mmCIF file of C-alpha atoms in Angstrom:
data_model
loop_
_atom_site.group_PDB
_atom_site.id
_atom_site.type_symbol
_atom_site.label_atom_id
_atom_site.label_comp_id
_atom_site.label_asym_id
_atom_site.label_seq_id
_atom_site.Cartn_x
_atom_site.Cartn_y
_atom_site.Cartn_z
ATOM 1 C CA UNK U 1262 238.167 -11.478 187.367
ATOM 2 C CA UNK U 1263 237.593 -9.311 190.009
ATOM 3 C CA UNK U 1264 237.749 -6.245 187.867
ATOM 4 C CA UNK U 1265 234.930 -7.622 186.547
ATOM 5 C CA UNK U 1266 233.252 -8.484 189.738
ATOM 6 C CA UNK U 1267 233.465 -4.966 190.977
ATOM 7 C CA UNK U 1268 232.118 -3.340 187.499
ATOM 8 C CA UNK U 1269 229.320 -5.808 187.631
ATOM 9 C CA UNK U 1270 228.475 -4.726 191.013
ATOM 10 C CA UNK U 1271 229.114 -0.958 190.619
ATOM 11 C CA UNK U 1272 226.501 -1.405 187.650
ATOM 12 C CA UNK U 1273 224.019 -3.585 189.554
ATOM 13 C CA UNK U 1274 224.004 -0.950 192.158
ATOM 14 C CA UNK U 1275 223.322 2.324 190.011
ATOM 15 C CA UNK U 1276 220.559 -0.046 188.273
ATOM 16 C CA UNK U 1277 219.120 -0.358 191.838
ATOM 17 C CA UNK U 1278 219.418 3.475 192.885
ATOM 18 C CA UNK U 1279 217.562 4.503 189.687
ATOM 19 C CA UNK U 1280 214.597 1.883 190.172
ATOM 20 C CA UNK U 1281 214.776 3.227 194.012
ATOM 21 C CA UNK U 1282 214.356 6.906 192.625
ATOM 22 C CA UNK U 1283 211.698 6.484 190.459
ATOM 23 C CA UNK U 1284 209.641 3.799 192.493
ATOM 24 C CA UNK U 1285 209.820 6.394 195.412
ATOM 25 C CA UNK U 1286 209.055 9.293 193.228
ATOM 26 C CA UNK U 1287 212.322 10.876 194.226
ATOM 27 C CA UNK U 1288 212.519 12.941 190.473
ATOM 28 C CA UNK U 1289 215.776 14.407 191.832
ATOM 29 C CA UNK U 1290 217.392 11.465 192.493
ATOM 30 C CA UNK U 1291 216.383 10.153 188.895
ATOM 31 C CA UNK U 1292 217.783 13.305 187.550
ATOM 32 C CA UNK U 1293 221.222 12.586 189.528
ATOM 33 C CA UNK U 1294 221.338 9.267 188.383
ATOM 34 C CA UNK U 1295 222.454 10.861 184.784
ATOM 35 C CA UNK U 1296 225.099 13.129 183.317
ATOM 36 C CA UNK U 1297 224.722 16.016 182.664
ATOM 37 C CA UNK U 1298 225.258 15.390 178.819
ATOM 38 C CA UNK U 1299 222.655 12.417 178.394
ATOM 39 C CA UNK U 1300 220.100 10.761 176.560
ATOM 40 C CA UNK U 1301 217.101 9.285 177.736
ATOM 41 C CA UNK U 1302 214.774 7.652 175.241
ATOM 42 C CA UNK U 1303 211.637 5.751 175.580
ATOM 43 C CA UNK U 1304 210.769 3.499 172.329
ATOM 44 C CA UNK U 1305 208.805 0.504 170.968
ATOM 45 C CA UNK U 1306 211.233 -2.386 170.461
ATOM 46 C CA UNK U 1307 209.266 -2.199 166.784
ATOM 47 C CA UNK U 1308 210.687 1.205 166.120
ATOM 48 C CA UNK U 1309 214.340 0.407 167.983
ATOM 49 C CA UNK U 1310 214.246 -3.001 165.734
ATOM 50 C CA UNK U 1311 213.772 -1.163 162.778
ATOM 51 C CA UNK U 1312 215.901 1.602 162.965
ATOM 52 C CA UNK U 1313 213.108 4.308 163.341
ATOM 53 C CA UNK U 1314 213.930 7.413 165.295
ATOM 54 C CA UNK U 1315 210.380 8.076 166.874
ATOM 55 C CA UNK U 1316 210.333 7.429 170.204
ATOM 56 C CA UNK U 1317 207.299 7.921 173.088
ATOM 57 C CA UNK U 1318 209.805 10.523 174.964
ATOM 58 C CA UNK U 1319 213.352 11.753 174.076
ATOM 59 C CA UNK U 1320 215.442 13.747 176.242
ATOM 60 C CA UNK U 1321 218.804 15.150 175.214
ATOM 61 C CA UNK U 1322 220.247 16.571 178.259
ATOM 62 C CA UNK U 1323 219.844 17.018 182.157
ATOM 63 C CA UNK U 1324 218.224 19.933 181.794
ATOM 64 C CA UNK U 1325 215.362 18.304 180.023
ATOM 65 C CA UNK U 1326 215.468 15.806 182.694
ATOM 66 C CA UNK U 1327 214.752 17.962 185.166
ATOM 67 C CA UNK U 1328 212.107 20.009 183.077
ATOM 68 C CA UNK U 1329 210.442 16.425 183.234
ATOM 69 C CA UNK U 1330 210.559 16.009 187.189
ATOM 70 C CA UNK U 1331 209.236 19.351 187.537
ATOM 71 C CA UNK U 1332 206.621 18.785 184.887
ATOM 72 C CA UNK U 1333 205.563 15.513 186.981
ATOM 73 C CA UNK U 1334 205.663 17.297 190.620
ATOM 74 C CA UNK U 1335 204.233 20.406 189.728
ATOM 75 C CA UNK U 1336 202.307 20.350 186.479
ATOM 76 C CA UNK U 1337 201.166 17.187 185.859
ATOM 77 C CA UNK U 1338 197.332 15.620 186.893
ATOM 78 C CA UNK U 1339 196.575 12.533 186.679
ATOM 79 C CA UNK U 1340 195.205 9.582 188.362
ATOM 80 C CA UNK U 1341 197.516 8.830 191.429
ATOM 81 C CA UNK U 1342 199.346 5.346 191.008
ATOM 82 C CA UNK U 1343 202.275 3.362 192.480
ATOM 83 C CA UNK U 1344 205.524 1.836 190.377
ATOM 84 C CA UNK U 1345 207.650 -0.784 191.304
ATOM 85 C CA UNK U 1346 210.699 -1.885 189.289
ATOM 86 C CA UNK U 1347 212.082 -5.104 188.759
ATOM 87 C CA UNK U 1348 215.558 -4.980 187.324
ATOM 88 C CA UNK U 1349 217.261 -8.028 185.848
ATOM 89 C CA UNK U 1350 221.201 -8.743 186.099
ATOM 90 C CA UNK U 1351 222.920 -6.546 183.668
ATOM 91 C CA UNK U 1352 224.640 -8.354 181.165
ATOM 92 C CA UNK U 1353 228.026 -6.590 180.384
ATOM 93 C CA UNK U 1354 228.857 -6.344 176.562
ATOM 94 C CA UNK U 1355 231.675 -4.272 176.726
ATOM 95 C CA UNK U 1356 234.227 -2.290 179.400
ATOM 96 C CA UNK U 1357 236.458 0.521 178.490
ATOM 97 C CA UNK U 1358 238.392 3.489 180.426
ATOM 98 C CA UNK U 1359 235.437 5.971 178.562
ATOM 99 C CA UNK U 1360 232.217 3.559 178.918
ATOM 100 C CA UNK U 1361 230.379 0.407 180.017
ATOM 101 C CA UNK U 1362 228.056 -0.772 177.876
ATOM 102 C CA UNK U 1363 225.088 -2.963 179.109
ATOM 103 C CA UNK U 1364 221.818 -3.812 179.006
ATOM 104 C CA UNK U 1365 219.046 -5.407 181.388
ATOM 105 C CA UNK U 1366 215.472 -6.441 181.068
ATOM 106 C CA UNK U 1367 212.832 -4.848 183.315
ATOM 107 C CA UNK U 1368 209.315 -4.991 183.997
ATOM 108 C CA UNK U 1369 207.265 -2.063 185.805
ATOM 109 C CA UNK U 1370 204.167 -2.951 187.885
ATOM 110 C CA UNK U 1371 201.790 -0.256 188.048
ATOM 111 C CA UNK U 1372 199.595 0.105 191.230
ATOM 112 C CA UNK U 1373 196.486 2.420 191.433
ATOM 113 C CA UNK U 1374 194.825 2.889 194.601
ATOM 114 C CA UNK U 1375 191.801 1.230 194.397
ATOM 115 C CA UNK U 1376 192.952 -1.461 191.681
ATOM 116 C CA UNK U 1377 194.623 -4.613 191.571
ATOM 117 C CA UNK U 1378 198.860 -4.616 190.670
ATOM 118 C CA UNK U 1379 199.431 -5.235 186.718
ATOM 119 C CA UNK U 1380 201.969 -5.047 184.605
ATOM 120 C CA UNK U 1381 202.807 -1.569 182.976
ATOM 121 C CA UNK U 1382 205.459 -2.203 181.020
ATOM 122 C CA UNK U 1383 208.294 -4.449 180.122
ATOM 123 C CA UNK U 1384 211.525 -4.485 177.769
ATOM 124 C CA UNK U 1385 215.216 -3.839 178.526
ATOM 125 C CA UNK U 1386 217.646 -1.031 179.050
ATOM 126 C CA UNK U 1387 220.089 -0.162 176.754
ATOM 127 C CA UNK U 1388 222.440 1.759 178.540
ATOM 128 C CA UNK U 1389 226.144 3.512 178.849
ATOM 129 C CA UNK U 1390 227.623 4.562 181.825
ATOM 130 C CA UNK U 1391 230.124 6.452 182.267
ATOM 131 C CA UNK U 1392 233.008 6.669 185.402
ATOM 132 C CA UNK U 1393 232.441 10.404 187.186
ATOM 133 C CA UNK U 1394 234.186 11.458 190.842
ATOM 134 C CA UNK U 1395 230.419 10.871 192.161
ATOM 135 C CA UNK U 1396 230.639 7.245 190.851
ATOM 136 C CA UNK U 1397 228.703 5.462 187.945
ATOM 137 C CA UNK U 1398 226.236 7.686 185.901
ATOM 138 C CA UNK U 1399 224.222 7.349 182.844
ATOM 139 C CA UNK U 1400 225.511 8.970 179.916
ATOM 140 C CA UNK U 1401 222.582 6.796 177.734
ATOM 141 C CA UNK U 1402 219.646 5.296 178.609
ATOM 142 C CA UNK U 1403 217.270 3.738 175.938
ATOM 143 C CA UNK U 1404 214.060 2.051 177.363
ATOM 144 C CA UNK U 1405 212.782 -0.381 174.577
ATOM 145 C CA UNK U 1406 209.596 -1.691 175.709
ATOM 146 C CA UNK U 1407 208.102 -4.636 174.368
ATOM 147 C CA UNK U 1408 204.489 -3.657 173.453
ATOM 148 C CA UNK U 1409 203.401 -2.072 170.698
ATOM 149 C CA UNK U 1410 200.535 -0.808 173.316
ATOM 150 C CA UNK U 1411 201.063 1.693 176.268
ATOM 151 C CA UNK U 1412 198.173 1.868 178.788
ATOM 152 C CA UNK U 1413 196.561 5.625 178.531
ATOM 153 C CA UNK U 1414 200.223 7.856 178.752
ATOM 154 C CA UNK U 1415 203.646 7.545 180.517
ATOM 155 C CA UNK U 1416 203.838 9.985 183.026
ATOM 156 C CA UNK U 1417 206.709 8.852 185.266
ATOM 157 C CA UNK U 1418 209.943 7.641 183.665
ATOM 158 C CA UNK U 1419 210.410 3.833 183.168
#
C-alpha cells in the first residue's frame, strides 16, 4: 500500500510542478517537466474518441518543446492574459518498472486584464511518466479537451 501511496504522490506532485510552470509562464520549467523523447498532443475528445490523428498541436520531442517556449517568449503577439490550472487527483491505471500510466481531468481559467475570469478549457490528461535520476517526467502527454470549440487560438500549453 504504501508503494502506492508514494507513486500517487510522486505523480500528484509532477502534476502540480507542470500547472506551476505554465500558470507562471516559466516555458523552461514546462520544457523540464518532459523527456527528452516525448509527446505532447493537444486534441478534441471528438477526434481522440474516434481514433482521428489531427490534433490542435503535436509535438514529438523536447526540442519541439522548446521551439514552442521560445516561439511564445520571443515571437509570439497576442493579447496579454493570465492561466490558472486546476488539476484533479490522478487516477492510476497502471504501474510498471518502465511507466505509470494515468490520467486526470483539468480545467484552465483564462484571465485577461481588463476582463472577467472564464473558463478556457477543460478535459483530462492522458499521460505516461516515466522514472529518470531527476525524478518523475513525462514521456506522453495527451490533452483531450472537451469542446469541440477553442476560444480564438492556444498560445500557451494546456
Amino acid at each position: 500500500m504504501s508503494k502506492h501511496i508514494e507513486t500517487h504522490f510522486a505523480v500528484t506532485q509532477l502534476h502540480a510542478r507542470y500547472a506551476s510552470a505554465v500558470d507562471a509562464n516559466d516555458w523552461d520549467a514546462w520544457v523540464d517537466c518532459f523527456i527528452d523523447d516525448c509527446v505532447y498532443r493537444i486534441q478534441p475528445r471528438e477526434n481522440f474518441e474516434r481514433g482521428f490523428p489531427l490534433a490542435t498541436l503535436s509535438f514529438e520531442s523536447k526540442g519541439m518543446l522548446k521551439d514552442r517556449a521560445y516561439g511564445i517568449k520571443e515571437t509570439l503577439f497576442h493579447d496579454p492574459y493570465y492561466q490558472r490550472h486546476i488539476v484533479g487527483a490522478p487516477l492510476i491505471h497502471s504501474v510498471t518498472d518502465e511507466c505509470i500510466k494515468c490520467e486526470a481531468n483539468y480545467v484552465v481559467i483564462r484571465t485577461k486584464l481588463s476582463e472577467l475570469s472564464t473558463v478556457y478549457n477543460a478535459g483530462r490528461y492522458i499521460d505516461e511518466i516515466v522514472h529518470t535520476e531527476a525524478g518523475l517526467k513525462l514521456k506522453s502527454r495527451q490533452c483531450i479537451y472537451d469542446s469541440e470549440m477553442i476560444p480564438n487560438s492556444i498560445i500557451y500549453p494546456i
